[in-house]
């Protein structure tokens, strides 16, 4: 008989959980200690790079797994970049392979160093995801010497967060593909032009403002305790994820609450959370129930169902840019 992992853990908890709970109560730690009481103060927006103009150079890197179809993907991306009047440099390093990754950690880190060291480069595109970006952070990764655009999402969230934590703007959470509207929004952001507000669904009323932090939940959770997770106090945090069942999202968010990482956050926005339906057991909470329950008692504006993350549209958002979150109207607006 196969024993489900959660059933096994529940059996262990039954043996020793009572004593543990008593110890926690004796220490005076309770749910209220994990809750936010609203922003701790106004967090500053981050300095943004100059807008891209005709002839601006962008450099591709592959910080995670390798390109599955590099020829067609490169051709498609080059056409889009050219249509905006920019130049795309695709170094040979993007074609390297080492096991699952696009080259060894050191090779991928060197590709990053060369990209940000190119004095003509005004932006870096993370063209692959999967897994691997966080491995660069422990392999000698250094922040750009100047504000520079950095685009990607999913696994590349590790690099976006690290750049943000270093006090540099220019990291943009968003996909490089998608339809024309999705692409045009990214172009507008890179040109420092206005973009439309994102429409979601208001889950807890209130209006707040602060710089944005946008990330994949799993990636950010695995940066807890490192120097590469930004200070979230006074910021609007937008989470998304894919491939994680509701109970695993519940577990991650419980870690965030227990570590008091949500204390002082100005507001929460939630993009898409997608998972495999057969990874749900009878009695499980739905994904929306988990998100509402884990975020709903923080006392801050909460907006769900934003068009952000895996799936389409995956509308771009710049980390460090000041924004307004309206929990009544369900909108997220760049200021």
Coordinates of C-alpha atoms in Angstrom, one line a residue:
X1 CA 0.0 0.0 0.0
X2 CA 1.3 3.5 -0.9
X3 CA 1.4 5.8 2.0
X4 CA 0.8 9.4 1.0
X5 CA 3.4 11.8 2.3
X6 CA 0.9 13.9 4.1
X7 CA -0.6 10.9 5.9
X8 CA 2.9 9.9 7.0
X9 CA 3.6 13.4 8.4
X10 CA 0.3 13.4 10.1
X11 CA 1.2 10.2 11.9
X12 CA 4.4 11.6 13.0
X13 CA 2.7 14.7 14.3
X14 CA 0.3 12.6 16.3
X15 CA 3.2 11.1 18.1
X16 CA 5.0 14.3 19.0
X17 CA 2.8 17.2 18.0
X18 CA 1.2 17.7 21.4
X19 CA 4.5 18.4 23.2
X20 CA 5.6 20.7 20.4
X21 CA 2.4 22.7 20.5
X22 CA 2.7 23.1 24.3
X23 CA 6.3 24.4 23.9
X24 CA 5.2 26.9 21.3
X25 CA 2.4 28.2 23.6
X26 CA 4.8 28.4 26.5
X27 CA 7.1 30.6 24.4
X28 CA 4.3 33.0 23.8
X29 CA 4.2 32.6 20.1
X30 CA 0.8 32.8 18.5
X31 CA -0.9 33.5 15.1
X32 CA -1.0 37.2 15.8
X33 CA 2.8 37.3 15.9
X34 CA 2.9 36.4 12.3
X35 CA 0.5 39.0 11.1
X36 CA 1.1 42.3 9.4
X37 CA -0.3 45.5 10.9
X38 CA 0.1 47.4 7.7
X39 CA 3.2 49.1 6.2
X40 CA 6.1 50.0 8.5
X41 CA 6.7 53.2 6.6
X42 CA 7.1 54.6 3.1
X43 CA 9.7 52.5 1.2
X44 CA 11.6 54.3 -1.5
X45 CA 11.3 53.5 -5.2
X46 CA 14.4 52.2 -6.9
X47 CA 16.4 54.1 -9.5
X48 CA 15.3 53.0 -13.0
X49 CA 17.6 52.7 -16.0
X50 CA 17.3 55.1 -18.9
X51 CA 14.6 54.3 -21.5
X52 CA 15.5 52.2 -24.4
X53 CA 15.8 54.1 -27.7
X54 CA 16.5 53.2 -31.3
X55 CA 19.5 51.1 -31.6
X56 CA 19.6 50.0 -27.9
X57 CA 21.4 46.7 -27.3
X58 CA 19.9 43.8 -25.3
X59 CA 21.9 40.7 -24.4
X60 CA 20.4 37.3 -24.0
X61 CA 21.4 34.9 -21.2
X62 CA 20.3 31.4 -20.3
X63 CA 20.5 31.3 -16.5
X64 CA 18.5 28.1 -16.1
X65 CA 17.9 25.1 -18.3
X66 CA 18.9 25.1 -22.0
X67 CA 16.8 26.3 -24.9
X68 CA 14.7 23.4 -26.2
X69 CA 14.4 24.9 -29.7
X70 CA 17.0 27.6 -29.9
X71 CA 16.8 28.3 -33.6
X72 CA 13.1 29.1 -33.8
X73 CA 13.0 30.8 -30.4
X74 CA 15.9 33.0 -31.2
X75 CA 14.5 33.9 -34.6
X76 CA 11.2 34.8 -33.0
X77 CA 12.8 36.9 -30.3
X78 CA 15.1 38.7 -32.7
X79 CA 12.1 39.7 -34.9
X80 CA 10.3 41.2 -31.9
X81 CA 13.4 43.1 -30.7
X82 CA 14.0 44.4 -34.2
X83 CA 10.4 45.5 -34.5
X84 CA 11.0 47.8 -31.5
X85 CA 14.1 49.2 -33.2
X86 CA 16.5 47.5 -30.8
X87 CA 19.4 45.1 -31.3
X88 CA 19.6 41.6 -29.7
X89 CA 22.9 40.0 -29.0
X90 CA 22.7 36.2 -28.5
X91 CA 26.1 35.0 -27.2
X92 CA 27.2 31.4 -28.0
X93 CA 27.0 30.7 -24.2
X94 CA 23.2 30.4 -24.5
X95 CA 23.7 27.2 -26.5
X96 CA 25.8 25.5 -23.8
X97 CA 24.6 22.3 -22.1
X98 CA 25.6 20.7 -18.8
X99 CA 23.0 18.1 -17.6
X100 CA 19.8 20.0 -17.1
X101 CA 21.4 23.4 -17.3
X102 CA 22.6 25.8 -20.0
X103 CA 26.2 25.2 -19.0
X104 CA 27.9 24.8 -15.6
X105 CA 27.1 27.3 -12.9
X106 CA 30.4 29.1 -13.5
X107 CA 29.8 29.3 -17.2
X108 CA 26.3 30.7 -16.7
X109 CA 27.6 33.2 -14.1
X110 CA 30.4 34.2 -16.5
X111 CA 27.7 34.8 -19.2
X112 CA 25.9 37.1 -16.8
X113 CA 29.1 39.0 -16.0
X114 CA 29.9 39.5 -19.7
X115 CA 26.3 40.7 -20.3
X116 CA 26.4 43.4 -17.6
X117 CA 30.0 44.2 -18.5
X118 CA 29.1 45.1 -22.1
X119 CA 29.1 48.9 -22.0
X120 CA 26.7 49.1 -24.9
X121 CA 24.2 46.7 -23.3
X122 CA 21.2 48.5 -21.8
X123 CA 19.2 45.3 -20.9
X124 CA 19.5 41.6 -20.3
X125 CA 16.9 39.0 -21.3
X126 CA 16.7 35.8 -19.4
X127 CA 15.6 33.5 -22.3
X128 CA 15.3 30.3 -20.3
X129 CA 13.8 29.2 -17.0
X130 CA 13.1 25.8 -15.5
X131 CA 15.7 25.8 -12.7
X132 CA 19.2 27.2 -12.2
X133 CA 19.1 31.0 -11.7
X134 CA 19.5 30.7 -7.9
X135 CA 22.6 28.6 -8.3
X136 CA 24.3 31.6 -10.0
X137 CA 23.7 33.6 -6.8
X138 CA 26.1 31.4 -4.8
X139 CA 28.6 31.1 -7.7
X140 CA 30.0 34.6 -7.6
X141 CA 27.0 36.6 -8.9
X142 CA 27.4 40.3 -8.7
X143 CA 24.8 43.0 -9.2
X144 CA 25.1 45.2 -12.3
X145 CA 27.5 48.1 -11.8
X146 CA 24.7 50.5 -13.0
X147 CA 20.9 50.3 -13.3
X148 CA 20.2 48.0 -16.2
X149 CA 17.0 46.4 -17.5
X150 CA 16.6 42.7 -16.6
X151 CA 13.6 40.8 -18.0
X152 CA 12.3 37.3 -17.1
X153 CA 10.0 35.5 -14.7
X154 CA 9.6 32.1 -13.1
X155 CA 13.0 30.7 -12.3
X156 CA 14.6 34.0 -13.3
X157 CA 12.7 35.6 -10.3
X158 CA 15.9 34.8 -8.3
X159 CA 17.9 37.2 -10.4
X160 CA 15.1 39.8 -10.4
X161 CA 14.9 39.7 -6.6
X162 CA 18.6 39.8 -6.2
X163 CA 18.9 42.9 -8.3
X164 CA 16.1 44.5 -6.3
X165 CA 17.7 43.5 -3.0
X166 CA 20.9 45.2 -4.3
X167 CA 19.0 48.5 -4.5
X168 CA 18.8 48.6 -8.3
X169 CA 15.7 49.1 -10.3
X170 CA 15.1 47.8 -13.9
X171 CA 14.1 44.2 -13.1
X172 CA 10.9 43.4 -15.0
X173 CA 8.8 40.4 -14.2
X174 CA 7.3 39.2 -17.4
X175 CA 7.5 36.9 -20.4
X176 CA 9.2 37.6 -23.7
X177 CA 6.5 35.8 -25.7
X178 CA 2.7 36.0 -25.6
X179 CA 0.4 38.1 -27.8
X180 CA 1.0 41.5 -29.3
X181 CA -0.6 43.3 -26.4
X182 CA 1.6 41.5 -23.8
X183 CA 4.7 42.4 -25.8
X184 CA 3.7 46.0 -26.4
X185 CA 3.3 46.5 -22.6
X186 CA 6.8 45.3 -22.1
X187 CA 8.0 47.7 -24.9
X188 CA 6.3 50.6 -23.2
X189 CA 7.9 49.8 -19.9
X190 CA 11.3 49.6 -21.4
X191 CA 10.7 53.0 -23.1
X192 CA 9.5 54.4 -19.7
X193 CA 6.1 55.0 -21.1
X194 CA 2.7 54.7 -19.3
X195 CA 0.9 51.4 -19.3
X196 CA -2.7 50.4 -18.4
X197 CA -3.6 49.3 -14.8
X198 CA -3.9 45.6 -14.2
X199 CA -7.4 44.4 -13.4
X200 CA -7.9 41.6 -10.9
X201 CA -10.5 40.9 -8.2
X202 CA -10.6 42.8 -4.9
X203 CA -10.4 40.4 -2.0
X204 CA -9.8 42.8 0.9
X205 CA -10.6 46.5 0.6
X206 CA -8.3 49.4 1.1
X207 CA -5.9 51.5 -1.0
X208 CA -2.1 51.5 -0.6
X209 CA 1.0 52.6 -2.4
X210 CA 4.5 51.4 -2.5
X211 CA 7.3 50.0 -4.6
X212 CA 6.6 46.7 -6.3
X213 CA 8.2 43.3 -5.6
X214 CA 7.0 40.6 -8.1
X215 CA 8.0 37.0 -7.9
X216 CA 7.3 33.3 -8.2
X217 CA 6.4 32.1 -4.7
X218 CA 8.4 29.0 -4.7
X219 CA 11.6 30.7 -5.9
X220 CA 11.2 33.5 -3.3
X221 CA 10.5 31.0 -0.6
X222 CA 13.8 29.3 -1.3
X223 CA 15.6 32.6 -0.9
X224 CA 14.4 33.1 2.6
X225 CA 17.4 33.6 4.9
X226 CA 19.7 34.8 2.1
X227 CA 20.9 38.3 1.1
X228 CA 19.0 38.1 -2.2
X229 CA 15.4 38.4 -0.8
X230 CA 14.6 42.1 -0.7
X231 CA 13.2 43.9 2.4
X232 CA 9.4 43.8 1.8
X233 CA 8.4 46.4 4.4
X234 CA 6.3 49.2 2.9
X235 CA 6.2 47.3 -0.5
X236 CA 3.4 45.9 -2.6
X237 CA 4.2 42.2 -3.1
X238 CA 2.8 40.2 -6.1
X239 CA 3.1 36.4 -6.0
X240 CA 2.4 33.8 -8.7
X241 CA 3.2 30.1 -9.0
X242 CA 2.8 27.0 -11.2
X243 CA 2.9 23.3 -10.5
X244 CA 2.3 23.6 -6.8
X245 CA -0.8 22.0 -5.2
X246 CA -2.9 24.1 -2.8
X247 CA -1.5 22.3 0.3
X248 CA 2.1 23.1 -0.8
X249 CA 1.2 26.8 -1.3
X250 CA -0.3 26.7 2.1
X251 CA 2.9 25.2 3.5
X252 CA 5.0 27.9 1.9
X253 CA 2.8 30.8 3.0
X254 CA 2.8 29.4 6.6
X255 CA 6.6 29.6 6.4
X256 CA 6.4 33.3 5.3
X257 CA 4.0 34.1 8.1
X258 CA 6.0 32.2 10.8
X259 CA 9.2 34.0 9.6
X260 CA 7.3 37.3 10.0
X261 CA 8.3 38.2 6.4
X262 CA 4.8 39.7 5.7
X263 CA 5.0 42.1 8.7
X264 CA 4.9 45.6 7.4
X265 CA 4.0 44.7 3.8
X266 CA 1.9 47.4 2.2
X267 CA -0.4 45.2 0.1
X268 CA -0.6 41.8 -1.6
X269 CA -1.4 41.1 -5.2
X270 CA -1.8 37.6 -6.5
X271 CA -1.4 36.4 -10.1
X272 CA -2.1 32.9 -11.4
X273 CA -1.6 29.8 -9.3
X274 CA -1.8 26.7 -11.5
X275 CA -1.4 23.1 -10.5
X276 CA -2.2 19.5 -11.4
X277 CA -5.8 18.7 -10.5
X278 CA -4.9 15.1 -9.5
X279 CA -2.5 16.5 -6.8
X280 CA -5.4 17.3 -4.6
X281 CA -6.9 15.0 -1.9
X282 CA -10.4 14.9 -0.5
X283 CA -10.9 17.6 2.0
X284 CA -8.2 19.9 0.6
X285 CA -8.8 23.6 0.5
X286 CA -9.1 25.1 -2.9
X287 CA -6.3 27.3 -4.1
X288 CA -8.4 30.4 -3.7
X289 CA -9.4 29.3 -0.2
X290 CA -5.7 28.9 0.8
X291 CA -4.8 32.3 -0.6
X292 CA -7.7 34.1 1.0
X293 CA -7.1 32.4 4.3
X294 CA -3.3 32.9 4.5
X295 CA -3.4 36.5 3.3
X296 CA -6.9 37.7 4.4
X297 CA -6.1 38.5 8.0
X298 CA -3.0 40.6 7.4
X299 CA -5.1 43.9 7.6
X300 CA -3.8 45.2 4.3
X301 CA -5.3 45.5 0.8
X302 CA -5.5 42.2 -1.1
X303 CA -6.1 41.7 -4.8
X304 CA -6.4 38.3 -6.5
X305 CA -6.6 37.0 -10.0
X306 CA -4.2 39.5 -11.6
X307 CA -3.1 38.6 -15.2
X308 CA 0.5 37.9 -14.0
X309 CA 2.5 34.7 -14.1
X310 CA 2.5 31.4 -16.0
X311 CA -0.3 31.4 -18.6
X312 CA -1.5 34.2 -20.8
X313 CA -1.5 37.1 -20.6
X314 CA 1.5 37.4 -18.4
X315 CA 1.6 41.1 -18.2
X316 CA 4.9 42.7 -17.2
X317 CA 5.5 44.5 -13.9
X318 CA 8.7 46.4 -12.9
X319 CA 10.2 45.7 -9.5
X320 CA 11.0 48.8 -7.5
X321 CA 8.5 50.9 -9.4
X322 CA 6.0 52.7 -7.3
X323 CA 2.4 51.5 -7.6
X324 CA -1.0 51.7 -6.2
X325 CA -3.0 48.7 -5.1
X326 CA -6.8 49.2 -4.8
X327 CA -8.4 46.3 -2.9
X328 CA -11.9 47.6 -3.5
X329 CA -11.6 48.1 -7.3
X330 CA -9.2 45.1 -7.7
X331 CA -6.6 47.2 -9.6
X332 CA -2.9 47.5 -9.6
X333 CA -1.6 50.8 -11.2
X334 CA 1.9 52.0 -11.8
X335 CA 2.5 55.5 -10.7

